[in-house]
Coordinates of C-alpha atoms and ligand atoms in Angstrom, one line a residue:
M1 CA -23.9 -5.5 -1.7
C2 CA -25.5 -7.4 1.1
G3 CA -28.4 -9.4 -1.5
I4 CA -32.4 -9.7 -0.2
V5 CA -35.2 -13.1 -1.2
G6 CA -39.0 -13.1 0.0
Y7 CA -41.5 -15.5 -1.0
L8 CA -45.1 -15.7 -1.2
G9 CA -47.1 -18.6 -0.7
K10 CA -47.3 -22.9 -0.6
N11 CA -44.6 -23.9 -2.3
E12 CA -41.4 -25.5 0.3
K13 CA -39.7 -21.9 1.4
K14 CA -36.7 -22.8 3.1
E15 CA -35.5 -24.2 -0.2
I16 CA -37.0 -21.2 -2.2
L17 CA -34.2 -18.8 -0.1
L18 CA -31.7 -20.9 0.5
D19 CA -31.6 -21.8 -3.7
G20 CA -32.1 -18.1 -4.3
L21 CA -29.3 -16.3 -1.8
Q22 CA -26.6 -19.1 -3.6
E23 CA -27.2 -16.8 -6.9
L24 CA -26.4 -13.6 -4.8
E25 CA -22.9 -15.6 -3.0
Y26 CA -21.9 -13.4 -6.2
R27 CA -22.7 -10.6 -4.9
G28 CA -20.2 -11.1 -2.1
Y29 CA -21.2 -11.5 1.5
D30 CA -19.9 -12.3 5.3
S31 CA -23.8 -14.1 7.1
A32 CA -26.8 -15.3 6.2
G33 CA -29.7 -15.9 7.3
I34 CA -33.4 -16.5 7.2
A35 CA -37.1 -16.1 8.4
V36 CA -40.7 -18.3 8.0
I37 CA -43.9 -16.8 9.0
E38 CA -46.0 -19.8 8.9
G39 CA -49.8 -19.2 10.2
K40 CA -48.8 -18.2 14.0
N41 CA -45.6 -20.7 13.5
L42 CA -42.4 -18.3 13.4
N43 CA -38.7 -19.7 12.3
Q44 CA -35.9 -17.5 11.3
F45 CA -32.3 -19.7 11.3
K46 CA -28.5 -17.7 11.4
A47 CA -25.7 -18.8 10.1
I48 CA -22.0 -16.7 9.6
G49 CA -19.6 -17.4 6.5
K50 CA -20.5 -20.2 3.8
L51 CA -24.6 -20.9 2.7
E52 CA -23.6 -24.5 2.8
N53 CA -23.8 -23.0 7.5
L54 CA -27.4 -21.8 7.0
R55 CA -28.7 -25.6 5.3
E56 CA -26.4 -27.1 7.8
K57 CA -29.0 -25.8 10.2
T58 CA -31.3 -26.2 8.6
K59 CA -31.8 -29.1 7.7
N60 CA -35.0 -30.3 9.6
Y61 CA -36.6 -27.8 9.1
Q62 CA -38.9 -28.0 6.9
T63 CA -42.1 -25.7 5.4
K64 CA -45.7 -26.7 4.7
G65 CA -48.3 -25.0 4.0
F66 CA -49.2 -20.8 2.8
G67 CA -47.2 -18.2 4.4
I68 CA -44.2 -15.5 4.2
S69 CA -41.3 -16.0 3.5
I70 CA -37.6 -13.6 4.2
G71 CA -34.3 -13.9 3.2
H72 CA -30.1 -12.3 3.2
T73 CA -26.5 -12.2 2.2
R74 CA -24.9 -9.5 3.8
W75 CA -21.7 -8.2 2.9
A76 CA -21.5 -6.4 6.5
T77 CA -21.2 -2.2 6.6
H78 CA -21.5 -1.7 10.4
G79 CA -20.7 -3.8 12.8
K80 CA -18.8 -7.3 12.9
P81 CA -20.1 -10.1 11.0
T82 CA -21.7 -12.8 13.4
E83 CA -24.9 -14.3 13.9
L84 CA -25.7 -10.7 16.2
N85 CA -25.2 -8.6 12.9
A86 CA -27.1 -11.2 10.8
H87 CA -30.2 -10.5 8.9
P88 CA -33.8 -10.8 9.0
H89 CA -33.4 -9.0 12.4
L90 CA -35.8 -9.7 15.1
G91 CA -38.1 -7.0 16.4
D92 CA -41.4 -8.9 19.2
Y93 CA -42.9 -9.6 16.8
S94 CA -42.0 -9.2 13.1
Y95 CA -37.8 -9.8 10.8
V96 CA -36.5 -7.6 9.0
V97 CA -34.0 -7.7 6.0
H98 CA -31.5 -5.0 4.7
N99 CA -30.0 -4.0 1.8
G100 CA -28.2 -0.8 1.2
I101 CA -26.8 2.4 4.5
I102 CA -29.7 3.7 7.1
E103 CA -27.7 7.5 7.0
N104 CA -30.0 8.5 10.0
Y105 CA -30.2 4.7 12.1
Q106 CA -28.3 6.7 15.1
A107 CA -30.8 9.5 15.2
L108 CA -33.1 6.2 15.5
K109 CA -31.7 3.6 17.0
A110 CA -30.5 6.4 20.8
E111 CA -34.9 7.5 20.4
L112 CA -35.7 4.2 20.1
Q113 CA -33.2 2.7 23.2
A114 CA -34.4 6.6 24.9
E115 CA -37.8 4.7 25.2
G116 CA -36.8 1.2 26.4
V117 CA -35.9 -0.4 23.3
K118 CA -33.1 -3.2 23.7
F119 CA -30.9 -3.5 20.6
L120 CA -29.5 -6.8 19.5
S121 CA -26.4 -5.4 17.2
Q122 CA -25.1 -2.9 15.5
T123 CA -26.0 -3.0 12.9
D124 CA -28.1 -0.3 10.5
T125 CA -31.1 -2.6 9.8
E126 CA -32.5 -3.7 13.2
T127 CA -32.9 0.8 13.5
I128 CA -36.1 -0.7 11.5
V129 CA -37.7 -3.3 13.3
H130 CA -37.9 -1.4 15.8
L131 CA -38.6 1.6 14.4
F132 CA -41.7 -0.6 13.1
E133 CA -42.8 -2.0 16.3
K134 CA -43.9 1.2 17.9
E135 CA -45.6 3.1 14.7
N136 CA -47.4 -0.3 14.6
K137 CA -48.7 0.3 18.6
T138 CA -50.4 4.0 17.3
S139 CA -50.7 3.1 13.5
K140 CA -54.9 2.2 12.1
S141 CA -53.0 -0.6 10.3
V142 CA -50.3 -2.8 9.7
F143 CA -49.8 -0.5 6.1
Q144 CA -49.7 2.4 7.8
A145 CA -47.1 1.5 10.6
F146 CA -44.6 0.4 7.5
K147 CA -45.4 3.6 5.4
N148 CA -45.0 5.7 8.8
T149 CA -42.1 3.6 9.3
I150 CA -40.6 3.9 6.0
E151 CA -41.0 7.6 5.6
R152 CA -38.5 7.8 8.8
L153 CA -35.7 6.0 6.9
D154 CA -32.4 8.4 4.8
G155 CA -29.6 7.3 3.1
A156 CA -30.6 4.5 0.7
Y157 CA -32.7 0.9 0.9
A158 CA -34.5 -2.2 -0.1
T159 CA -36.4 -3.8 2.6
L160 CA -38.8 -6.5 3.2
L161 CA -40.6 -7.0 6.9
I162 CA -42.2 -10.0 8.0
T163 CA -44.7 -9.3 11.1
Q164 CA -47.8 -11.4 13.0
A165 CA -49.5 -8.7 13.3
D166 CA -50.6 -9.3 9.3
T167 CA -49.4 -13.2 9.4
D168 CA -50.3 -13.4 5.6
T169 CA -48.3 -9.9 4.0
I170 CA -45.2 -8.9 3.4
Y171 CA -44.0 -5.9 3.0
F172 CA -41.4 -3.9 0.8
A173 CA -40.0 -1.0 0.1
K174 CA -37.1 0.4 -2.8
H175 CA -34.8 3.2 -1.9
G176 CA -31.4 3.4 -3.9
S177 CA -30.6 0.2 -3.8
P178 CA -31.5 -2.5 -6.2
M179 CA -34.7 -5.1 -5.5
L180 CA -37.1 -6.7 -8.0
V181 CA -41.0 -8.1 -7.4
G182 CA -41.2 -11.7 -9.5
F183 CA -44.8 -13.6 -10.2
N184 CA -45.8 -16.4 -11.4
G185 CA -50.1 -17.4 -10.8
D186 CA -50.2 -16.0 -6.9
D187 CA -46.5 -17.1 -5.7
V188 CA -44.0 -12.8 -5.6
Y189 CA -40.5 -13.5 -5.1
F190 CA -38.1 -10.9 -3.9
A191 CA -34.7 -10.5 -5.0
S192 CA -32.1 -8.0 -5.5
S193 CA -31.3 -9.2 -9.0
D194 CA -33.8 -11.3 -11.7
T195 CA -31.4 -14.7 -10.7
P196 CA -32.9 -15.6 -7.0
I197 CA -36.1 -16.5 -9.5
I198 CA -35.5 -17.2 -12.8
G199 CA -37.1 -20.2 -13.2
K200 CA -39.6 -19.8 -10.8
A201 CA -40.9 -16.6 -11.5
T202 CA -42.3 -15.5 -15.5
E203 CA -42.5 -11.5 -15.0
V204 CA -40.6 -9.2 -13.2
Y205 CA -41.2 -6.1 -11.5
Y206 CA -38.0 -3.7 -11.0
L207 CA -39.1 -1.4 -8.8
E208 CA -38.7 1.6 -9.2
D209 CA -36.3 4.2 -6.2
G210 CA -39.0 5.6 -3.7
E211 CA -41.3 3.1 -4.0
Y212 CA -43.2 0.4 -1.4
G213 CA -46.3 -1.4 -0.6
Y214 CA -47.4 -5.1 0.5
A215 CA -48.1 -8.4 -1.7
K216 CA -50.8 -10.7 -0.5
E217 CA -51.6 -13.9 -1.8
G218 CA -53.1 -12.4 -4.8
V219 CA -53.0 -9.1 -4.5
F220 CA -49.8 -7.1 -4.8
K221 CA -50.4 -3.3 -4.3
L222 CA -48.0 -0.7 -5.3
F223 CA -47.1 2.7 -3.9
D224 CA -44.8 5.6 -4.3
A225 CA -45.4 10.0 -2.7
N226 CA -48.6 10.4 -4.8
G227 CA -49.3 7.3 -3.7
E228 CA -50.7 4.1 -4.8
K229 CA -50.2 3.1 -8.6
T230 CA -50.2 0.3 -11.9
F231 CA -47.4 -1.0 -13.2
K232 CA -45.4 -3.2 -16.2
K233 CA -45.0 -6.5 -15.8
Q234 CA -42.2 -7.7 -18.3
A235 CA -40.8 -11.8 -19.1
L236 CA -37.9 -12.6 -17.5
T237 CA -34.5 -13.5 -18.5
A238 CA -33.8 -18.0 -18.3
D239 CA -29.5 -16.9 -18.1
K240 CA -28.2 -16.7 -14.3
V241 CA -24.7 -15.6 -16.1
L242 CA -26.4 -13.8 -18.1
A243 CA -28.7 -12.4 -14.2
Q244 CA -24.8 -12.1 -12.9
K245 CA -23.8 -10.2 -15.0
D246 CA -27.0 -8.1 -15.7
G247 CA -26.7 -8.5 -19.2
Y248 CA -23.3 -6.8 -19.2
R249 CA -20.1 -8.6 -21.7
F250 CA -17.6 -9.0 -18.1
F251 CA -18.0 -8.8 -14.1
M252 CA -15.3 -5.5 -16.2
E253 CA -17.7 -3.8 -17.8
K254 CA -20.0 -4.0 -15.2
E255 CA -18.4 -3.0 -12.1
I256 CA -16.9 0.1 -14.4
Y257 CA -20.6 1.0 -14.6
E258 CA -21.6 0.0 -11.0
Q259 CA -18.8 3.1 -9.7
S260 CA -20.8 5.7 -9.6
R261 CA -23.3 3.7 -7.1
V262 CA -21.5 1.9 -4.8
I263 CA -19.0 5.0 -4.4
S264 CA -22.5 6.8 -3.5
E265 CA -22.2 3.9 -0.9
T266 CA -19.1 4.5 0.8
M267 CA -19.4 8.2 1.1
M268 CA -22.7 6.9 3.0
G269 CA -23.4 8.2 6.3
R270 CA -19.8 10.5 6.0
V271 CA -19.2 12.2 3.6
L272 CA -22.2 14.9 5.7
D273 CA -22.5 18.7 4.1
D274 CA -20.2 20.6 6.0
T275 CA -17.9 17.6 8.4
I276 CA -16.7 13.6 7.7
A277 CA -17.3 11.4 9.6
L278 CA -15.5 7.6 10.6
D279 CA -17.3 6.0 13.5
E280 CA -14.9 3.4 12.7
L281 CA -12.2 6.5 14.0
G282 CA -11.8 6.4 18.4
S283 CA -11.8 10.1 18.6
D284 CA -8.6 9.7 19.7
F285 CA -6.5 7.4 16.7
F286 CA -4.6 9.7 16.0
E287 CA -4.1 10.9 19.5
G288 CA 0.0 11.3 18.5
I289 CA 0.1 10.4 15.2
N290 CA 2.4 12.7 13.3
S291 CA 3.2 10.7 10.0
V292 CA 1.7 7.8 7.9
K293 CA 3.3 4.6 6.3
I294 CA 0.3 3.3 2.9
C295 CA 1.9 -0.1 2.2
A296 CA -0.2 -2.2 -0.4
C297 CA 0.6 -4.4 -4.5
G298 CA -1.1 -3.6 -7.5
T299 CA -3.8 -1.1 -7.9
S300 CA -4.3 -1.0 -4.2
Y301 CA -0.8 0.5 -4.4
H302 CA -2.3 3.2 -6.7
S303 CA -4.6 4.0 -4.9
A304 CA -1.6 4.2 -1.7
L305 CA 0.6 6.8 -3.6
T306 CA -2.6 9.1 -4.9
A307 CA -3.5 9.4 -1.2
A308 CA 0.7 10.2 -0.1
Y309 CA -0.6 13.8 -2.3
L310 CA -4.2 14.0 -0.9
L311 CA -2.5 13.5 2.2
E312 CA -0.1 15.5 3.1
R313 CA -1.8 18.9 0.5
L314 CA -5.4 19.1 2.8
A315 CA -4.4 17.1 6.1
K316 CA -0.2 18.7 6.4
V317 CA 0.4 14.6 7.8
R318 CA 3.6 13.4 6.7
C319 CA 3.4 10.3 4.1
D320 CA 5.0 7.7 2.3
I321 CA 4.8 4.6 0.8
E322 CA 5.9 1.8 0.3
I323 CA 5.3 -1.4 -2.0
A324 CA 4.6 -4.0 0.6
S325 CA 7.0 -7.0 -1.2
E326 CA 9.8 -4.6 -1.2
F327 CA 9.2 -3.4 2.5
R328 CA 8.9 -6.2 3.6
Y329 CA 12.8 -7.4 3.0
K330 CA 14.1 -3.8 3.3
D331 CA 14.9 -3.5 7.4
P332 CA 12.6 -0.4 7.5
L333 CA 12.7 2.4 10.2
L334 CA 9.5 2.4 12.2
T335 CA 8.1 5.2 14.8
P336 CA 5.9 4.7 17.2
D337 CA 4.5 7.5 15.6
T338 CA 4.7 6.6 12.6
L339 CA -0.1 5.3 11.4
F340 CA 0.8 2.1 9.5
I341 CA -1.8 1.9 6.9
T342 CA -2.9 -1.0 3.9
I343 CA -5.0 -0.5 1.8
S344 CA -6.2 -3.8 0.0
Q345 CA -9.4 -5.1 -1.9
S346 CA -9.3 -9.1 -1.1
G347 CA -7.5 -8.3 2.7
E348 CA -5.5 -11.0 1.6
T349 CA -2.2 -10.5 0.1
A350 CA 0.2 -12.6 1.4
D351 CA 3.2 -9.8 0.7
T352 CA 0.4 -6.6 2.3
L353 CA -0.8 -9.4 5.1
E354 CA 2.8 -10.0 6.1
A355 CA 3.7 -6.7 5.8
L356 CA 1.2 -4.6 8.4
K357 CA 2.3 -8.2 11.0
M358 CA 6.4 -6.0 10.4
A359 CA 5.0 -2.5 11.5
K360 CA 2.3 -3.9 14.0
R361 CA 6.2 -6.3 15.5
A362 CA 7.4 -2.4 15.7
G363 CA 5.0 -1.6 18.1
L364 CA 3.0 1.0 15.0
K365 CA -0.1 1.5 14.9
S366 CA -2.5 -0.4 12.0
L367 CA -5.4 0.3 9.8
S368 CA -6.7 -1.0 6.8
I369 CA -8.6 0.2 4.2
C370 CA -10.9 -3.3 2.7
N371 CA -13.1 -4.2 0.9
V372 CA -14.1 -7.5 2.7
D373 CA -14.6 -7.2 5.9
N374 CA -14.0 -10.3 8.2
S375 CA -10.4 -10.9 6.4
S376 CA -7.5 -11.6 7.1
I377 CA -5.8 -7.8 7.0
V378 CA -9.4 -6.2 8.4
R379 CA -8.9 -9.1 11.4
E380 CA -4.9 -7.8 11.9
S381 CA -5.4 -4.4 12.4
D382 CA -6.0 -2.2 15.0
A383 CA -8.8 -0.5 12.9
A384 CA -10.6 -0.8 9.2
I385 CA -11.9 1.0 6.9
L386 CA -14.1 -0.6 4.2
T387 CA -14.8 0.7 0.9
R388 CA -18.1 -0.9 0.4
A389 CA -17.6 -1.5 -3.2
G390 CA -19.6 -5.3 -3.1
I391 CA -17.5 -7.7 -4.2
E392 CA -15.3 -6.9 -7.0
K393 CA -14.8 -10.4 -9.6
G394 CA -13.7 -8.3 -12.5
V395 CA -9.4 -10.0 -11.8
A396 CA -8.1 -6.3 -13.1
S397 CA -9.7 -4.8 -10.6
T398 CA -11.3 -0.9 -11.0
K399 CA -14.8 -0.1 -8.1
A400 CA -12.1 -0.9 -5.9
F401 CA -9.8 1.7 -6.4
A402 CA -12.2 3.8 -7.6
T403 CA -13.3 3.6 -3.3
Q404 CA -10.3 2.8 -2.3
T405 CA -9.4 5.9 -3.7
M406 CA -12.6 8.4 -1.7
V407 CA -12.0 6.4 1.6
L408 CA -8.5 8.3 1.3
W409 CA -9.6 11.1 0.4
I410 CA -12.7 11.3 3.3
L411 CA -10.2 10.2 5.3
A412 CA -7.4 13.4 4.5
L413 CA -9.8 15.3 4.9
Y414 CA -11.0 13.2 8.3
I415 CA -7.6 14.1 9.7
G416 CA -7.0 17.4 8.6
Q417 CA -10.8 18.5 10.5
E418 CA -9.5 16.1 13.4
K419 CA -5.4 17.7 13.3
K420 CA -7.5 20.9 12.5
T421 CA -4.5 21.7 9.6
I422 CA -7.7 22.3 7.1
S423 CA -9.6 25.5 6.8
K424 CA -13.7 25.2 6.8
D425 CA -13.9 26.8 3.4
V426 CA -11.4 23.8 1.6
L427 CA -13.2 21.6 3.7
K428 CA -16.4 22.7 2.0
T429 CA -14.6 22.7 -0.7
E430 CA -13.5 18.9 -1.0
I431 CA -17.0 17.4 0.0
D432 CA -18.7 19.5 -2.7
A433 CA -16.3 18.2 -4.7
M434 CA -16.4 15.2 -3.4
L435 CA -20.8 15.2 -3.4
H436 CA -20.4 15.7 -7.0
T437 CA -18.2 12.8 -8.0
P438 CA -21.8 10.1 -8.3
K439 CA -22.2 12.3 -11.4
A440 CA -18.2 11.6 -13.0
L441 CA -18.0 8.4 -12.7
V442 CA -21.3 8.2 -14.8
V443 CA -20.0 6.7 -17.7
T444 CA -22.2 7.7 -21.3
D445 CA -23.2 5.1 -24.8
T446 CA -21.1 8.8 -25.8
L447 CA -18.2 7.7 -24.1
H448 CA -18.2 3.8 -24.7
E449 CA -18.9 4.1 -28.5
K450 CA -15.9 6.6 -28.9
L451 CA -13.4 4.1 -26.9
H452 CA -14.7 1.4 -28.3
R453 CA -13.8 3.2 -32.3
L454 CA -11.0 4.2 -31.4
S455 CA -8.8 0.9 -29.5
K456 CA -8.8 -0.6 -33.4
R457 CA -6.4 1.5 -33.2
Y458 CA -4.3 0.3 -30.1
L459 CA -3.6 -3.2 -30.9
H460 CA -0.3 -3.0 -32.5
G461 CA 2.6 -1.1 -31.7
H462 CA 6.3 -1.6 -29.4
G463 CA 4.2 -0.2 -26.5
F464 CA 2.2 2.6 -24.4
F465 CA 3.3 5.8 -21.9
F466 CA 0.6 7.4 -19.8
I467 CA 2.0 9.7 -18.7
G468 CA 1.0 12.8 -16.2
R469 CA 1.3 14.9 -12.9
D470 CA 1.5 14.8 -9.2
I471 CA -2.0 12.5 -8.4
F472 CA -2.5 11.6 -12.4
F473 CA 1.6 10.1 -12.2
P474 CA -0.8 7.7 -10.0
L475 CA -3.5 7.2 -11.8
A476 CA -0.9 7.0 -14.7
L477 CA 0.6 4.3 -13.3
E478 CA -3.0 2.6 -12.8
G479 CA -4.4 2.9 -16.4
A480 CA -1.0 1.5 -17.7
L481 CA -1.3 -1.7 -15.3
K482 CA -5.3 -1.9 -16.5
L483 CA -3.7 -2.4 -20.2
K484 CA -1.2 -4.1 -19.0
E485 CA -3.2 -6.9 -17.3
I486 CA -5.9 -7.4 -19.7
S487 CA -4.2 -6.3 -23.1
Y488 CA -1.4 -8.5 -22.7
M489 CA 0.5 -5.0 -24.9
H490 CA 3.4 -3.4 -22.5
A491 CA 2.4 0.5 -20.9
E492 CA 4.3 1.4 -18.1
G493 CA 3.2 4.8 -16.2
Y494 CA 4.9 8.6 -16.4
P495 CA 5.7 11.4 -14.6
A496 CA 5.0 14.0 -17.5
G497 CA 7.8 15.3 -16.2
E498 CA 10.4 12.8 -16.7
M499 CA 9.9 12.6 -20.8
K500 CA 13.7 13.8 -21.7
H501 CA 15.3 12.1 -18.0
G502 CA 15.8 9.3 -21.2
P503 CA 11.9 7.8 -22.0
I504 CA 11.6 10.2 -24.9
A505 CA 14.2 7.4 -26.6
L506 CA 11.6 6.2 -27.5
A507 CA 9.7 8.9 -28.7
D508 CA 8.1 7.8 -32.5
S509 CA 4.7 6.8 -34.6
E510 CA 4.2 3.3 -32.7
L511 CA 4.8 4.7 -28.8
F512 CA 1.1 5.1 -28.5
T513 CA 1.1 8.2 -25.5
I514 CA -2.2 8.1 -22.9
A515 CA -1.3 12.2 -22.2
L516 CA -3.5 12.9 -19.3
M517 CA -4.6 16.4 -19.2
P518 CA -6.5 17.1 -16.6
K519 CA -7.4 21.9 -16.8
S520 CA -7.3 22.4 -12.7
M521 CA -3.7 21.2 -12.1
H522 CA -0.3 21.8 -14.0
Y523 CA -2.7 21.8 -17.6
D524 CA 0.0 24.4 -20.3
K525 CA 2.9 21.7 -18.0
M526 CA 1.2 19.1 -18.9
K527 CA 0.9 20.4 -22.9
S528 CA 4.2 21.5 -22.5
N529 CA 5.7 17.8 -22.4
V530 CA 3.1 15.8 -25.0
E531 CA 4.3 18.4 -28.2
E532 CA 7.6 17.8 -26.8
L533 CA 7.0 13.7 -28.0
S534 CA 4.5 15.4 -30.3
A535 CA 7.6 16.7 -32.4
R536 CA 8.7 13.4 -32.2
D537 CA 6.5 11.9 -34.0
A538 CA 4.4 9.8 -30.9
T539 CA 1.8 9.1 -31.7
I540 CA -1.1 11.1 -28.7
C541 CA -4.3 9.9 -26.9
A542 CA -5.0 13.0 -25.4
I543 CA -7.8 13.3 -22.0
S544 CA -8.5 16.6 -21.7
P545 CA -11.4 19.0 -20.6
L546 CA -9.3 21.5 -23.6
P547 CA -9.3 20.8 -27.5
F548 CA -5.7 19.7 -27.9
E549 CA -4.8 20.7 -31.3
L550 CA -1.6 18.2 -31.7
A551 CA -3.5 14.5 -30.4
D552 CA -3.4 11.7 -32.5
D553 CA -6.8 10.9 -31.1
F554 CA -9.2 13.0 -28.6
I555 CA -10.9 11.8 -25.7
Q556 CA -13.6 15.3 -24.4
T557 CA -13.4 15.2 -20.5
K558 CA -16.3 17.6 -18.9
Y559 CA -15.9 18.1 -14.6
D560 CA -12.9 19.9 -14.8
S561 CA -14.4 22.3 -11.6
H562 CA -11.6 20.7 -9.3
P563 CA -8.8 17.9 -9.8
M564 CA -9.6 14.8 -8.3
L565 CA -13.5 14.9 -10.2
E566 CA -11.1 15.2 -12.8
F567 CA -9.1 12.2 -11.2
F568 CA -12.5 10.2 -11.2
E569 CA -13.8 11.0 -14.6
M570 CA -10.2 10.8 -16.4
M571 CA -9.9 7.0 -14.2
V572 CA -12.4 5.6 -16.3
V573 CA -12.0 6.9 -19.9
T574 CA -8.9 4.5 -19.1
Q575 CA -9.8 1.5 -17.9
L576 CA -13.2 1.2 -20.6
L577 CA -9.5 1.4 -23.1
A578 CA -8.4 -0.9 -21.6
L579 CA -11.1 -2.8 -21.8
E580 CA -12.2 -2.2 -25.7
I581 CA -8.5 -2.9 -26.1
S582 CA -9.2 -5.8 -24.6
V583 CA -12.1 -7.1 -27.0
R584 CA -10.7 -5.7 -29.9
L585 CA -7.7 -9.0 -29.6
G586 CA -10.6 -11.4 -27.7
N587 CA -9.1 -11.8 -25.0
D588 CA -11.1 -13.0 -21.5
V589 CA -11.0 -9.5 -20.2
D590 CA -12.2 -10.8 -17.0
M591 CA -10.0 -13.9 -15.9
P592 CA -6.7 -12.3 -18.2
R593 CA -3.7 -15.5 -18.3
N594 CA -1.9 -16.1 -15.2
L595 CA -3.4 -13.3 -13.1
A596 CA -5.5 -14.0 -9.8
K597 CA -7.8 -12.0 -7.7
S598 CA -6.2 -12.0 -4.9
V599 CA -2.3 -12.8 -4.4
T600 CA -3.0 -15.4 -1.1
V601 CA 0.8 -15.7 -1.8
E602 CA 4.5 -14.4 -1.7
Ligands
AGP1 C1 -5.2 -5.1 -9.8 O1 -6.5 -5.0 -11.2 C2 -4.4 -6.7 -10.1 N1 -5.8 -7.6 -9.9 C3 -3.7 -6.9 -8.4 O2 -2.8 -5.3 -9.3 C4 -4.6 -6.0 -7.6 O3 -4.3 -4.9 -6.8 C5 -3.3 -6.3 -6.4 O4 -3.0 -8.2 -6.4 C6 -3.9 -5.7 -5.3 O5 -4.8 -7.4 -4.7 P1 -5.6 -6.5 -3.1 O6 -5.7 -5.3 -3.5 O7 -5.9 -7.2 -2.5 O8 -4.8 -6.3 -2.0

C-alpha cells in the first residue's frame, strides 16, 4: 500500500517528510518522492528503491520558513517502479500524491490527452494533477477547481495536492483509502496512518470517506457532500509500534482484518459490472494456449490448487499444479501451448523462481501472480498480475492468500470470457458473488470472541484433521498449515472422501477434526464423511451455514449463496482459530519459530 505524508508550517519540511515516510516503510514500497513549495520556490525529488536513495538525493537540500509540502512511498499498482511513475506527480505548476486506485483514469486520461495534455507516467495518479489544472483554467477559485476534480474521480483515493496557484494551501480528499490530519498549533500534518506524526502532532482527526478540504496557516476547512462541516479532534497515541499494528495485537491479526478492504483493491478496475478486465495482459496473451500449469510453494501452492478447480470448471482450460521444489527435479514434460503461472507473495521464493526459469528455458509463456512488483519472479515473467494486498508482515500468510485466490478467480473468468467458454449468465453470477466477497471477509466481534473462547479446547491432542471437498480441500490444507505454523501442533489437510482410505484409523476423542461443510457444495457428502469420524469419537468442530448436531463445536457461517463466498468466510474462521490457539499457547504469532517470511534459499 502507498504511504502519504504532508506538512504545512514553518518547521524544516524535508526531515519531517522523510522521517514520516520512514515510519510508513512497513506498508511496503518500491519508490518515494517529496515536493515542497515555499513562496516562489518549488522543489521536487524522487528516487526508486529504498528511502535512503531519496535521502541521498536530498542531502544538500534544506527548506526554510513557511511552506507546504507532500511526500509519498509508492507500492506499484499501475506501471513499473520507476522515477517517472514515482509520486509526487507534476502538472505545469502543481503536485499531487495519491494512495488508492482511480478506476476511471483511462477515460480521464484520454479526455486530457485529446486536449493536448502530455503524460509522463503510466500511473492513474497523474490524471489527478492534469485534471486539476484543466479545471483551474475555468473555476472561480483554486478550491473550486480541486472540488470539481475530486468529483470526477471514481475508485479509491487519499490524495494531497499543492500548487503554485495557491502557495500557502494544501488540498486534501479521502475516499476508500486511509488518511488522517494532525494538528499542533498552526502546523498541520497529513499521513496515511498515525505513526509518521507521532511526536509531532498533538491532536488528530481521522478523515471519513467523502471528506475533502484545505489547510492554510491557522485555517482548516473540512467538507463533505453536504458542504462545510465541523469535526472533533482527538488525542494522538504515542506508541509507534502499536500504531503500525493499528491497535491490533499482531500484524497477522491486523492483516486478517484488512482482508475485506484489500480484496476490494484487488478487484478494483478488474471486476466491472458484467465483464472482467486485466489490463496487465495483452489482448492476444492466451493465443495458442491450451493448458495451464501453476507452480508455487506453501500457502501460494494452496491458492494454486484452488485455482485448478476454478480454471477447469469456469474457463474449461486444463490445469495442473506443481510444488516448485518437486517440479525442479522431476524432468517435467513441458509443451509450448502451456501457460506457466507462478504464484508468490514475496516474489523471491528460490524454488518458485528456479521453476520459472526452467519453464522459460523450455519456451513456455509465463505469468506471475505476486504481491511485490519488481521482485525477481515478476521481473523474470512475461507478464504479472499484482495482488495489491499491501505489505504482509505476519510470517503466516493471510491476506496474500486471500488476494491470490481472488486474482485466480478473476483470471479464470477472464480466460473464459476471452476464449468464450463461459456464458454471460454464468459470468454475471460469478461477478455478483465476487462483488459480495468483501462482506464475507468482514471479521465480526461475535465471531472473533467465539473463536477466542473455543480455542481453549484445542491446545492439546494428538493432532488435527482439516477436511473439505472440491475447493474446500485446498482450504483445508491452508487451514492446517496456518495452525501448524503458529501453534506448532500437528495438523493435516485432507480430502474428506479420503477418510476411509486410512486416516480414519486415527479417529478418537483426542483427534480434532475441523470440518468445512459448505451448504452450496457437496453438503450431504461432507455430512456423511464427518459422521464417520464422529461415530469413532473424533472431536468435531464443524464450520457451516447449517447447524450440525453431531459437532462438538460449531461455527455458523452465513454467506451460503456461492461456494467462493463460503470459501472466503470459512478461510477467515480457520485463520482466526489458528491465531487464537497460538495466542493461548504463548507463541510468537508474527514470527513463529524456524520460519522466515520469504524462503530465498532451497
Ligand atoms: C505461508 O503461511 C508460509 N509463510 C509459506 O508457506 C509461504 O506461503 C511460502 O514460503 C511461499 O512464499 P511466497 O508466496 O512468498 O512464494
